[in-house]
PDB file of C-alpha atoms in Angstrom:
ATOM      1  CA  MET A  72     -15.867 -28.177   7.346  1.00 43.00           C
ATOM      2  CA  VAL A  73     -16.344 -28.545   3.587  1.00 41.00           C
ATOM      3  CA  ARG A  74     -15.055 -25.693   1.428  1.00 46.00           C
ATOM      4  CA  ARG A  75     -16.135 -25.031  -2.136  1.00 45.00           C
ATOM      5  CA  VAL A  76     -13.382 -24.829  -4.722  1.00 47.00           C
ATOM      6  CA  SER A  77     -13.312 -21.586  -6.650  1.00 46.00           C
ATOM      7  CA  SER A  78     -12.026 -23.207  -9.850  1.00 44.00           C
ATOM      8  CA  THR A  79     -14.396 -24.894 -12.282  1.00 47.00           C
ATOM      9  CA  PHE A  80     -12.285 -27.878 -13.324  1.00 49.00           C
ATOM     10  CA  LEU A  81     -14.877 -30.382 -12.055  1.00 47.00           C
ATOM     11  CA  LYS A  82     -17.979 -28.805 -13.596  1.00 46.00           C
ATOM     12  CA  GLY A  83     -20.010 -30.829 -16.046  1.00 46.00           C
ATOM     13  CA  ASP A  84     -22.855 -33.266 -16.195  1.00 45.00           C
ATOM     14  CA  LEU A  85     -23.033 -34.429 -12.567  1.00 40.00           C
ATOM     15  CA  GLU A  86     -25.341 -37.256 -13.498  1.00 41.00           C
ATOM     16  CA  SER A  87     -22.670 -38.938 -15.620  1.00 48.00           C
ATOM     17  CA  ALA A  88     -19.497 -37.585 -13.967  1.00 46.00           C
ATOM     18  CA  ILE A  89     -17.406 -39.735 -11.647  1.00 52.00           C
ATOM     19  CA  LEU A  90     -17.884 -38.120  -8.270  1.00 80.00           C
ATOM     20  CA  TYR A  91     -14.532 -38.575  -6.531  1.00 92.00           C
ATOM     21  CA  SER A  92     -11.409 -36.939  -7.916  1.00 93.00           C
ATOM     22  CA  VAL A  93      -7.962 -37.403  -6.403  1.00 96.00           C
ATOM     23  CA  ILE A  94      -5.443 -34.691  -7.227  1.00 96.00           C
ATOM     24  CA  LEU A  95      -1.733 -34.937  -6.533  1.00 97.00           C
ATOM     25  CA  THR A  96      -0.058 -31.600  -5.828  1.00 96.00           C
ATOM     26  CA  GLU A  97       3.497 -30.851  -4.828  1.00 95.00           C
ATOM     27  CA  LEU A  98       2.365 -30.146  -1.268  1.00 96.00           C
ATOM     28  CA  GLY A  99      -0.102 -32.971  -0.724  1.00 96.00           C
ATOM     29  CA  ILE A 100      -3.052 -34.932  -2.084  1.00 97.00           C
ATOM     30  CA  VAL A 101      -6.561 -33.511  -2.350  1.00 97.00           C
ATOM     31  CA  VAL A 102      -9.845 -35.404  -2.767  1.00 96.00           C
ATOM     32  CA  PHE A 103     -12.871 -33.672  -4.305  1.00 93.00           C
ATOM     33  CA  LYS A 104     -16.464 -34.800  -4.505  1.00 88.00           C
ATOM     34  CA  ASP A 105     -18.148 -32.970  -7.358  1.00 78.00           C
ATOM     35  CA  GLU A 106     -16.957 -29.386  -6.835  1.00 74.00           C
ATOM     36  CA  LYS A 107     -16.446 -29.693  -3.085  1.00 90.00           C
ATOM     37  CA  LEU A 108     -13.231 -30.366  -1.265  1.00 94.00           C
ATOM     38  CA  GLU A 109     -13.788 -33.496   0.809  1.00 94.00           C
ATOM     39  CA  LYS A 110     -10.414 -34.479   2.237  1.00 95.00           C
ATOM     40  CA  THR A 111      -6.775 -33.383   2.216  1.00 96.00           C
ATOM     41  CA  PHE A 112      -3.580 -35.313   2.869  1.00 97.00           C
ATOM     42  CA  PRO A 113      -0.748 -32.790   3.326  1.00 96.00           C
ATOM     43  CA  PHE A 114       2.865 -33.867   2.923  1.00 96.00           C
ATOM     44  CA  LYS A 115       5.067 -33.353   5.975  1.00 94.00           C
ATOM     45  CA  ASP A 116       8.208 -33.528   3.838  1.00 94.00           C
ATOM     46  CA  SER A 117       6.883 -32.427   0.463  1.00 94.00           C
ATOM     47  CA  VAL A 118       9.893 -33.294  -1.699  1.00 93.00           C
ATOM     48  CA  ARG A 119      10.546 -36.698  -0.153  1.00 93.00           C
ATOM     49  CA  GLU A 120       6.895 -37.777  -0.094  1.00 95.00           C
ATOM     50  CA  TYR A 121       6.147 -36.424  -3.579  1.00 95.00           C
ATOM     51  CA  VAL A 122       9.138 -38.268  -5.049  1.00 93.00           C
ATOM     52  CA  SER A 123       8.076 -41.423  -3.210  1.00 94.00           C
ATOM     53  CA  VAL A 124       4.647 -41.221  -4.859  1.00 95.00           C
ATOM     54  CA  LYS A 125       6.089 -40.544  -8.321  1.00 94.00           C
ATOM     55  CA  LYS A 126       8.413 -43.538  -7.951  1.00 92.00           C
ATOM     56  CA  LYS A 127       5.420 -45.664  -6.906  1.00 94.00           C
ATOM     57  CA  GLU A 128       7.139 -46.463  -3.608  1.00 93.00           C
ATOM     58  CA  SER A 129       4.668 -44.747  -1.269  1.00 93.00           C
ATOM     59  CA  LYS A 130       1.961 -46.807   0.420  1.00 91.00           C
ATOM     60  CA  LEU A 131      -0.499 -43.877   0.674  1.00 94.00           C
ATOM     61  CA  LYS A 132      -2.044 -45.655   3.652  1.00 94.00           C
ATOM     62  CA  GLU A 133      -4.283 -42.795   4.808  1.00 95.00           C
ATOM     63  CA  LEU A 134      -5.578 -42.169   1.291  1.00 96.00           C
ATOM     64  CA  VAL A 135      -6.173 -45.877   0.702  1.00 94.00           C
ATOM     65  CA  ASP A 136      -8.039 -46.210   4.005  1.00 94.00           C
ATOM     66  CA  TYR A 137     -10.224 -43.255   3.058  1.00 93.00           C
ATOM     67  CA  LEU A 138     -11.036 -44.416  -0.480  1.00 93.00           C
ATOM     68  CA  SER A 139     -11.477 -48.141   0.192  1.00 91.00           C
ATOM     69  CA  PRO A 140     -15.105 -47.915   1.460  1.00 89.00           C
ATOM     70  CA  LEU A 141     -16.246 -45.834  -1.520  1.00 81.00           C
ATOM     71  CA  GLN A 142     -18.435 -47.654  -3.984  1.00 61.00           C
ATOM     72  CA  ARG A 143     -18.436 -45.027  -6.707  1.00 69.00           C
ATOM     73  CA  GLY A 144     -15.751 -44.483  -9.332  1.00 79.00           C
ATOM     74  CA  ILE A 145     -12.577 -42.519  -8.714  1.00 92.00           C
ATOM     75  CA  THR A 146     -10.488 -40.470 -11.112  1.00 93.00           C
ATOM     76  CA  VAL A 147      -6.936 -39.367 -10.446  1.00 95.00           C
ATOM     77  CA  SER A 148      -4.660 -36.686 -11.860  1.00 95.00           C
ATOM     78  CA  ASP A 149      -1.476 -38.741 -11.736  1.00 95.00           C
ATOM     79  CA  GLU A 150      -0.566 -42.124 -13.184  1.00 95.00           C
ATOM     80  CA  SER A 151       1.613 -43.043 -10.199  1.00 96.00           C
ATOM     81  CA  VAL A 152      -1.275 -42.450  -7.802  1.00 96.00           C
ATOM     82  CA  MET A 153      -3.531 -44.571 -10.002  1.00 95.00           C
ATOM     83  CA  THR A 154      -1.010 -47.427  -9.950  1.00 95.00           C
ATOM     84  CA  LEU A 155      -0.640 -47.260  -6.165  1.00 95.00           C
ATOM     85  CA  LEU A 156      -4.415 -47.266  -5.666  1.00 95.00           C
ATOM     86  CA  LYS A 157      -4.913 -50.210  -8.000  1.00 92.00           C
ATOM     87  CA  LYS A 158      -2.305 -52.146  -6.038  1.00 93.00           C
ATOM     88  CA  ASN A 159      -4.698 -51.770  -3.121  1.00 92.00           C
ATOM     89  CA  SER A 160      -7.695 -52.978  -5.156  1.00 90.00           C
ATOM     90  CA  ILE A 161      -9.137 -49.486  -5.608  1.00 92.00           C
ATOM     91  CA  ASP A 162     -10.566 -48.986  -9.081  1.00 90.00           C
ATOM     92  CA  ALA A 163      -9.188 -45.654 -10.274  1.00 91.00           C
ATOM     93  CA  GLN A 164      -9.039 -44.107 -13.725  1.00 92.00           C
ATOM     94  CA  MET A 165      -7.006 -41.258 -15.167  1.00 94.00           C
ATOM     95  CA  MET A 166      -8.738 -37.934 -15.700  1.00 93.00           C
ATOM     96  CA  GLU A 167      -9.279 -36.628 -19.198  1.00 92.00           C
ATOM     97  CA  GLU A 168      -6.668 -34.351 -20.730  1.00 93.00           C
ATOM     98  CA  LYS A 169      -8.928 -31.302 -20.517  1.00 92.00           C
ATOM     99  CA  GLU A 170      -9.399 -31.839 -16.779  1.00 92.00           C
ATOM    100  CA  LEU A 171      -5.656 -32.232 -16.253  1.00 93.00           C
ATOM    101  CA  GLU A 172      -4.942 -28.986 -18.091  1.00 93.00           C
ATOM    102  CA  SER A 173      -7.544 -27.161 -16.002  1.00 92.00           C
ATOM    103  CA  ILE A 174      -6.076 -28.541 -12.771  1.00 93.00           C
ATOM    104  CA  GLN A 175      -2.586 -27.485 -13.782  1.00 91.00           C
ATOM    105  CA  SER A 176      -3.671 -23.931 -14.552  1.00 91.00           C
ATOM    106  CA  SER A 177      -5.609 -23.604 -11.278  1.00 93.00           C
ATOM    107  CA  LYS A 178      -3.163 -25.474  -9.043  1.00 94.00           C
ATOM    108  CA  PRO A 179      -2.215 -22.475  -6.836  1.00 95.00           C
ATOM    109  CA  GLN A 180      -5.893 -21.934  -6.026  1.00 95.00           C
ATOM    110  CA  ILE A 181      -6.387 -25.645  -5.334  1.00 95.00           C
ATOM    111  CA  ILE A 182      -3.434 -25.541  -2.942  1.00 96.00           C
ATOM    112  CA  VAL A 183      -4.979 -22.573  -1.127  1.00 96.00           C
ATOM    113  CA  ASP A 184      -8.432 -24.207  -0.978  1.00 95.00           C
ATOM    114  CA  ALA A 185      -6.835 -27.367   0.403  1.00 96.00           C
ATOM    115  CA  GLY A 186      -5.207 -25.389   3.195  1.00 96.00           C
ATOM    116  CA  PHE A 187      -1.673 -26.111   2.020  1.00 96.00           C
ATOM    117  CA  ALA A 188      -1.057 -22.354   1.651  1.00 95.00           C
ATOM    118  CA  GLN A 189      -2.674 -19.208   3.011  1.00 95.00           C
ATOM    119  CA  SER A 190      -2.891 -17.269  -0.245  1.00 95.00           C
ATOM    120  CA  ILE A 191      -1.994 -17.418  -3.927  1.00 95.00           C
ATOM    121  CA  PRO A 192       1.357 -15.627  -3.362  1.00 95.00           C
ATOM    122  CA  ASP A 193       2.077 -18.024  -0.497  1.00 95.00           C
ATOM    123  CA  ALA A 194       1.211 -20.986  -2.734  1.00 95.00           C
ATOM    124  CA  LEU A 195       3.512 -19.721  -5.481  1.00 95.00           C
ATOM    125  CA  THR A 196       6.315 -19.245  -2.962  1.00 95.00           C
ATOM    126  CA  LYS A 197       5.882 -22.775  -1.635  1.00 95.00           C
ATOM    127  CA  LEU A 198       5.793 -24.197  -5.163  1.00 95.00           C
ATOM    128  CA  ARG A 199       9.014 -22.355  -5.978  1.00 94.00           C
ATOM    129  CA  GLU A 200      10.654 -23.675  -2.805  1.00 94.00           C
ATOM    130  CA  PHE A 201       9.443 -27.160  -3.688  1.00 94.00           C
ATOM    131  CA  ALA A 202      10.942 -26.906  -7.183  1.00 93.00           C
ATOM    132  CA  MET A 203      14.299 -25.851  -5.748  1.00 92.00           C
ATOM    133  CA  GLY A 204      14.217 -28.670  -3.205  1.00 91.00           C
ATOM    134  CA  LEU A 205      13.293 -31.209  -5.875  1.00 90.00           C
ATOM    135  CA  SER A 206      16.140 -30.074  -8.123  1.00 88.00           C
ATOM    136  CA  SER A 207      18.580 -30.289  -5.223  1.00 85.00           C
ATOM    137  CA  SER A 208      17.434 -33.808  -4.328  1.00 82.00           C
ATOM    138  CA  LYS A 209      17.857 -34.972  -7.930  1.00 79.00           C
ATOM    139  CA  VAL A 210      21.373 -33.541  -8.106  1.00 76.00           C
ATOM    140  CA  THR A 211      22.249 -35.277  -4.833  1.00 72.00           C
ATOM    141  CA  GLU A 212      20.771 -38.566  -6.025  1.00 68.00           C
ATOM    142  CA  VAL A 213      22.655 -38.458  -9.309  1.00 66.00           C
ATOM    143  CA  SER A 214      25.958 -37.388  -7.744  1.00 67.00           C
ATOM    144  CA  GLU A 215      25.809 -40.286  -5.275  1.00 65.00           C
ATOM    145  CA  SER A 216      25.406 -42.894  -8.007  1.00 70.00           C
ATOM    146  CA  PRO A 217      28.523 -45.150  -8.209  1.00 73.00           C
ATOM    147  CA  ASP A 218      27.806 -45.892 -11.865  1.00 74.00           C
ATOM    148  CA  LEU A 219      27.915 -42.188 -12.675  1.00 73.00           C
ATOM    149  CA  HIS A 220      31.359 -41.819 -11.094  1.00 73.00           C
ATOM    150  CA  ILE A 221      32.660 -44.775 -13.103  1.00 81.00           C
ATOM    151  CA  ILE A 222      31.220 -43.351 -16.316  1.00 82.00           C
ATOM    152  CA  GLN A 223      32.748 -39.947 -15.600  1.00 80.00           C
ATOM    153  CA  ALA A 224      36.136 -41.532 -14.876  1.00 84.00           C
ATOM    154  CA  ILE A 225      36.066 -43.482 -18.149  1.00 87.00           C
ATOM    155  CA  ASN A 226      35.016 -40.395 -20.098  1.00 88.00           C
ATOM    156  CA  SER A 227      37.813 -38.399 -18.471  1.00 91.00           C
ATOM    157  CA  LEU A 228      40.398 -41.021 -19.430  1.00 87.00           C
ATOM    158  CA  ASP A 229      39.104 -41.008 -23.003  1.00 87.00           C
ATOM    159  CA  GLU A 230      39.386 -37.222 -23.125  1.00 90.00           C
ATOM    160  CA  ILE A 231      42.918 -37.308 -21.685  1.00 89.00           C
ATOM    161  CA  ASP A 232      43.915 -39.925 -24.264  1.00 86.00           C
ATOM    162  CA  LYS A 233      42.562 -37.768 -27.100  1.00 88.00           C
ATOM    163  CA  ILE A 234      44.385 -34.708 -25.779  1.00 89.00           C
ATOM    164  CA  ALA A 235      47.652 -36.646 -25.383  1.00 85.00           C
ATOM    165  CA  ASN A 236      47.421 -38.016 -28.929  1.00 85.00           C
ATOM    166  CA  GLY A 237      46.682 -34.563 -30.296  1.00 88.00           C
ATOM    167  CA  LEU A 238      49.612 -32.990 -28.461  1.00 87.00           C
ATOM    168  CA  SER A 239      51.999 -35.766 -29.512  1.00 86.00           C
ATOM    169  CA  SER A 240      51.025 -35.324 -33.162  1.00 87.00           C
ATOM    170  CA  ARG A 241      51.511 -31.578 -32.888  1.00 88.00           C
ATOM    171  CA  LEU A 242      54.898 -32.070 -31.201  1.00 86.00           C
ATOM    172  CA  ARG A 243      56.131 -34.402 -33.952  1.00 84.00           C
ATOM    173  CA  GLU A 244      54.952 -31.992 -36.651  1.00 86.00           C
ATOM    174  CA  TRP A 245      56.610 -29.016 -35.004  1.00 85.00           C
ATOM    175  CA  TYR A 246      59.952 -30.607 -33.988  1.00 81.00           C
ATOM    176  CA  GLY A 247      60.014 -32.595 -37.226  1.00 80.00           C
ATOM    177  CA  LEU A 248      60.635 -29.354 -39.099  1.00 82.00           C
ATOM    178  CA  HIS A 249      63.944 -29.111 -37.238  1.00 79.00           C
ATOM    179  CA  PHE A 250      64.771 -32.814 -36.964  1.00 79.00           C
ATOM    180  CA  PRO A 251      62.744 -34.807 -39.559  1.00 81.00           C
ATOM    181  CA  GLU A 252      64.844 -37.982 -39.221  1.00 79.00           C
ATOM    182  CA  LEU A 253      63.856 -38.405 -35.565  1.00 75.00           C
ATOM    183  CA  ASP A 254      60.326 -39.465 -36.450  1.00 73.00           C
ATOM    184  CA  ASN A 255      61.703 -42.672 -38.011  1.00 75.00           C
ATOM    185  CA  ILE A 256      64.026 -43.367 -35.096  1.00 74.00           C
ATOM    186  CA  ILE A 257      61.752 -43.097 -32.049  1.00 75.00           C
ATOM    187  CA  ASP A 258      58.183 -44.391 -31.930  1.00 74.00           C
ATOM    188  CA  SER A 259      57.466 -43.673 -28.272  1.00 76.00           C
ATOM    189  CA  ILE A 260      56.063 -40.212 -27.637  1.00 79.00           C
ATOM    190  CA  ASN A 261      57.746 -40.220 -24.215  1.00 78.00           C
ATOM    191  CA  GLY A 262      61.138 -40.843 -25.795  1.00 75.00           C
ATOM    192  CA  TYR A 263      60.429 -38.285 -28.508  1.00 78.00           C
ATOM    193  CA  ALA A 264      59.524 -35.686 -25.892  1.00 80.00           C
ATOM    194  CA  GLN A 265      62.794 -36.340 -24.017  1.00 76.00           C
ATOM    195  CA  ILE A 266      64.752 -35.653 -27.203  1.00 76.00           C
ATOM    196  CA  VAL A 267      62.779 -32.463 -27.761  1.00 78.00           C
ATOM    197  CA  LEU A 268      63.712 -31.305 -24.254  1.00 76.00           C
ATOM    198  CA  ALA A 269      67.357 -31.331 -25.316  1.00 71.00           C
ATOM    199  CA  GLY A 270      66.569 -28.509 -27.710  1.00 71.00           C
ATOM    200  CA  LYS A 271      68.540 -28.391 -30.940  1.00 71.00           C
ATOM    201  CA  ARG A 272      69.878 -31.605 -32.441  1.00 69.00           C
ATOM    202  CA  ASP A 273      73.432 -30.394 -31.761  1.00 69.00           C
ATOM    203  CA  ALA A 274      72.690 -30.771 -28.042  1.00 64.00           C
ATOM    204  CA  LEU A 275      72.069 -34.520 -28.403  1.00 64.00           C
ATOM    205  CA  THR A 276      75.438 -35.669 -27.072  1.00 60.00           C
ATOM    206  CA  LYS A 277      76.277 -39.268 -26.207  1.00 57.00           C
ATOM    207  CA  LYS A 278      76.206 -38.299 -22.539  1.00 53.00           C
ATOM    208  CA  TYR A 279      72.677 -36.965 -22.896  1.00 58.00           C
ATOM    209  CA  MET A 280      71.635 -40.113 -24.767  1.00 59.00           C
ATOM    210  CA  ARG A 281      72.943 -42.308 -21.953  1.00 56.00           C
ATOM    211  CA  MET A 282      71.180 -40.186 -19.354  1.00 55.00           C
ATOM    212  CA  GLN A 283      67.905 -40.579 -21.219  1.00 57.00           C
ATOM    213  CA  ASP A 284      68.459 -44.316 -21.769  1.00 57.00           C
ATOM    214  CA  PHE A 285      69.009 -43.950 -25.524  1.00 55.00           C
ATOM    215  CA  GLN A 286      72.356 -45.787 -25.604  1.00 48.00           C
ATOM    216  CA  ASN A 287      71.549 -47.586 -28.839  1.00 46.00           C
ATOM    217  CA  LEU A 288      70.830 -44.388 -30.755  1.00 50.00           C
ATOM    218  CA  LYS A 289      73.458 -42.660 -32.815  1.00 45.00           C
ATOM    219  CA  GLN A 290      73.935 -38.935 -32.652  1.00 44.00           C
ATOM    220  CA  ILE A 291      72.616 -37.474 -35.883  1.00 45.00           C
TER     221      ILE A 291
END
């Protein structure tokens, strides 16, 4: 049964207009002829199938089989769909910007007319659920990328190195007020920190020096 679309995004000069319009929605693909809904291709797994189309990985077999016999021109609302159709020797062109804007503004109604939702509120709910599912899938995809983990590890090491350098500089400045000569005696921040742990310079006994492997240093 053919249902008439309530929106007016396909109105115009029917003599010159391209008759078949293919619209990609988040819940499936819809084909219109003039202002009438001709065919729908609902997604069973909306997020997975939508992403597959956007990545140009989907074969769109049912849509291709349906459009292949058509002799008249076809316009599409999505560049990925156009690319996939052209791979199957189907001449498709992108819709004009004004048509795309009209489709976007009337998408909930298109979804209802296509039978993907029972009402406008239901369509909005399903679109919201789709958006949440799409966001979740992108987070999962990114988090599973080995390259991302390597990049994060390198960035973390860089941050740790900056923090360590900043703390070592602050330590030398602070303890240098009490023991300024030490800065010229020990270059290693690890060794410097061990001296600082002794507290006041009077606590730097020969025994402590030997324990910290500073046998060659003189008590100052």
